[in-house]
CSV table of C-alpha atoms in Angstrom, one decimal:
chain,number,residue,atom,x,y,z
A,1,UNK,CA,154.3,76.4,113.7
A,2,UNK,CA,155.9,76.7,110.3
A,3,UNK,CA,159.4,76.8,111.7
A,4,UNK,CA,160.0,80.0,109.6
A,5,UNK,CA,162.6,82.6,110.4
A,6,UNK,CA,161.1,84.6,113.3
A,7,UNK,CA,161.6,88.0,111.7
A,8,UNK,CA,159.9,86.9,108.5
A,9,UNK,CA,157.1,85.2,110.4
A,10,UNK,CA,156.5,88.3,112.5
A,11,UNK,CA,156.5,90.6,109.5
A,12,UNK,CA,154.0,88.4,107.6
A,13,UNK,CA,151.8,87.8,110.7
A,14,UNK,CA,151.5,91.5,111.5
A,15,UNK,CA,150.0,92.1,108.0
A,16,UNK,CA,147.1,89.7,108.7
A,17,UNK,CA,144.4,92.0,110.1
A,18,UNK,CA,141.5,90.1,111.3
A,19,UNK,CA,141.2,87.3,113.9
A,20,UNK,CA,139.3,85.2,111.4
A,21,UNK,CA,142.1,85.5,108.8
A,22,UNK,CA,144.7,84.7,111.5
A,23,UNK,CA,142.8,81.7,112.6
A,24,UNK,CA,142.5,80.5,108.9
A,25,UNK,CA,146.2,81.0,108.4
A,26,UNK,CA,147.0,79.0,111.5
A,27,UNK,CA,144.7,76.2,110.3
A,28,UNK,CA,146.3,76.0,106.9
A,29,UNK,CA,149.8,76.1,108.3
A,30,UNK,CA,148.9,73.3,110.7
A,31,UNK,CA,147.6,71.2,107.8
A,32,UNK,CA,150.9,71.6,106.1
A,33,UNK,CA,153.2,70.6,108.9
A,34,UNK,CA,151.3,68.7,111.7
A,35,UNK,CA,150.6,65.1,112.1
A,36,UNK,CA,147.0,64.0,112.5
A,37,UNK,CA,146.8,64.0,116.3
A,38,UNK,CA,148.4,67.4,116.6
A,39,UNK,CA,146.2,68.7,113.8
A,40,UNK,CA,143.0,67.5,115.7
A,41,UNK,CA,144.2,69.2,118.8
A,42,UNK,CA,145.0,72.5,116.9
A,43,UNK,CA,141.6,72.4,115.3
A,44,UNK,CA,139.9,72.0,118.7
A,45,UNK,CA,141.9,74.9,120.1
A,46,UNK,CA,141.0,77.1,117.2
A,47,UNK,CA,137.4,76.2,117.5
A,48,UNK,CA,137.5,77.4,121.1
A,49,UNK,CA,139.2,80.6,119.9
A,50,UNK,CA,136.6,81.2,117.2
A,51,UNK,CA,133.8,80.9,119.8
A,52,UNK,CA,135.5,83.3,122.2
A,53,UNK,CA,136.3,85.7,119.4
A,54,UNK,CA,132.6,85.7,118.4
A,55,UNK,CA,131.5,86.5,121.9
A,56,UNK,CA,134.2,89.1,122.2
A,57,UNK,CA,133.0,90.9,119.1
A,58,UNK,CA,129.4,90.8,120.2
A,59,UNK,CA,130.4,92.3,123.6
A,60,UNK,CA,132.8,94.9,122.2
A,61,UNK,CA,130.5,96.2,119.5
A,62,UNK,CA,127.4,96.6,121.6
A,63,UNK,CA,126.4,99.7,123.4
A,64,UNK,CA,127.4,100.0,127.1
A,65,UNK,CA,126.0,102.2,129.7
A,66,UNK,CA,125.0,102.6,133.4
A,67,UNK,CA,121.8,103.0,135.2
A,68,UNK,CA,120.8,103.9,138.8
A,69,UNK,CA,118.8,100.7,138.9
A,70,UNK,CA,122.0,98.6,138.9
A,71,UNK,CA,124.7,100.9,140.2
A,72,UNK,CA,127.4,98.1,140.5
A,73,UNK,CA,126.8,96.8,136.9
A,74,UNK,CA,127.0,97.8,133.3
A,75,UNK,CA,124.0,97.6,131.0
A,76,UNK,CA,124.7,96.3,127.5
A,77,UNK,CA,122.7,95.8,124.3
A,78,UNK,CA,123.8,94.5,120.9
A,79,UNK,CA,124.3,97.2,118.3
A,80,UNK,CA,121.2,96.1,116.3
A,81,UNK,CA,119.0,96.5,119.4
A,82,UNK,CA,120.2,100.0,120.0
A,83,UNK,CA,119.7,100.9,116.4
A,84,UNK,CA,116.2,99.5,116.3
A,85,UNK,CA,115.4,101.2,119.6
A,86,UNK,CA,116.5,104.6,118.2
A,87,UNK,CA,114.5,104.1,115.0
A,88,UNK,CA,111.5,102.8,116.9
A,89,UNK,CA,111.6,105.8,119.2
A,90,UNK,CA,111.2,108.0,116.2
A,91,UNK,CA,108.4,105.9,114.7
A,92,UNK,CA,106.4,104.5,117.6
A,93,UNK,CA,105.2,107.7,119.3
A,94,UNK,CA,103.5,108.6,116.0
A,95,UNK,CA,101.6,105.4,116.2
A,96,UNK,CA,100.7,105.8,119.9
A,97,UNK,CA,102.9,102.9,121.0
A,98,UNK,CA,105.9,104.7,122.5
A,99,UNK,CA,105.7,103.4,126.1
A,100,UNK,CA,104.9,99.8,125.0
A,101,UNK,CA,107.7,99.8,122.5
A,102,UNK,CA,110.2,101.1,125.1
A,103,UNK,CA,109.3,98.4,127.6
A,104,UNK,CA,109.7,95.7,124.9
A,105,UNK,CA,113.1,97.1,124.0
A,106,UNK,CA,114.3,97.2,127.6
A,107,UNK,CA,113.9,93.5,127.9
A,108,UNK,CA,116.6,93.1,125.2
A,109,UNK,CA,119.2,94.8,127.3
A,110,UNK,CA,121.5,92.7,129.4
A,111,UNK,CA,123.0,93.6,132.8
A,112,UNK,CA,126.6,92.7,133.2
A,113,UNK,CA,128.0,92.2,136.7
A,114,UNK,CA,131.6,91.3,137.6
A,115,UNK,CA,131.1,87.5,137.4
A,116,UNK,CA,130.0,87.6,133.7
A,117,UNK,CA,133.3,89.4,132.9
A,118,UNK,CA,135.2,86.8,135.0
A,119,UNK,CA,133.6,83.9,133.1
A,120,UNK,CA,134.7,85.3,129.8
A,121,UNK,CA,138.2,86.2,131.1
A,122,UNK,CA,138.6,82.7,132.6
A,123,UNK,CA,137.8,81.1,129.3
A,124,UNK,CA,140.3,83.4,127.6
A,125,UNK,CA,143.0,82.6,130.1
A,126,UNK,CA,142.3,78.8,129.9
A,127,UNK,CA,142.6,79.0,126.1
A,128,UNK,CA,145.9,80.9,126.4
A,129,UNK,CA,147.3,78.3,128.8
A,130,UNK,CA,146.3,75.4,126.4
A,131,UNK,CA,147.7,77.2,123.4
A,132,UNK,CA,150.9,77.8,125.3
A,133,UNK,CA,151.2,74.1,126.1
A,134,UNK,CA,150.5,73.2,122.5
A,135,UNK,CA,153.0,75.6,121.1
A,136,UNK,CA,155.7,74.6,123.6
A,137,UNK,CA,155.0,70.9,122.8
A,138,UNK,CA,155.4,71.6,119.0
A,139,UNK,CA,158.5,73.7,119.6
A,140,UNK,CA,160.2,71.0,121.7
A,141,UNK,CA,159.3,68.3,119.1
A,142,UNK,CA,160.9,70.5,116.4
A,143,UNK,CA,164.1,71.0,118.5
A,144,UNK,CA,164.3,67.3,119.3
A,145,UNK,CA,163.9,66.4,115.6
A,146,UNK,CA,166.6,68.9,114.6
A,147,UNK,CA,168.9,67.6,117.4
A,148,UNK,CA,168.4,63.9,116.3
A,149,UNK,CA,169.6,64.9,112.8
A,150,UNK,CA,172.8,66.3,114.3
A,151,UNK,CA,173.6,63.2,116.4
A,152,UNK,CA,175.8,60.7,114.6
A,153,UNK,CA,174.8,57.0,114.9
A,154,UNK,CA,178.3,55.9,113.8
């Protein structure tokens, strides 16, 4: 994007730790070098990335498990639900609400079958393809611009 020396770009890029920081760095780089149409396209791609990254973080940082009720699926709950469940299990039996509390918490768990993973993976793959086209388009435009500067009009 910035047409920097690849070794320097890789060295700098590898030091940016979070997906959010990388997305922000790409946005700022795009503002510096892209025309309006390409910048709009880049922003749209990064918006898709941000949405997928948020879903990825939610999925990865939840609690996963299995149950005989759904032998071909995984059961998942967000981290805050599992924390609240554990704290509630300690508190609710003392108040005589243990079974009621457990039934309420079970409703917050999500069953993941293969198609839910497929949907997320399909979104990721589609984004990768679109990013690849965008980067290739930008790379080719840069090469053509450099070549036109080498061609003499005399």
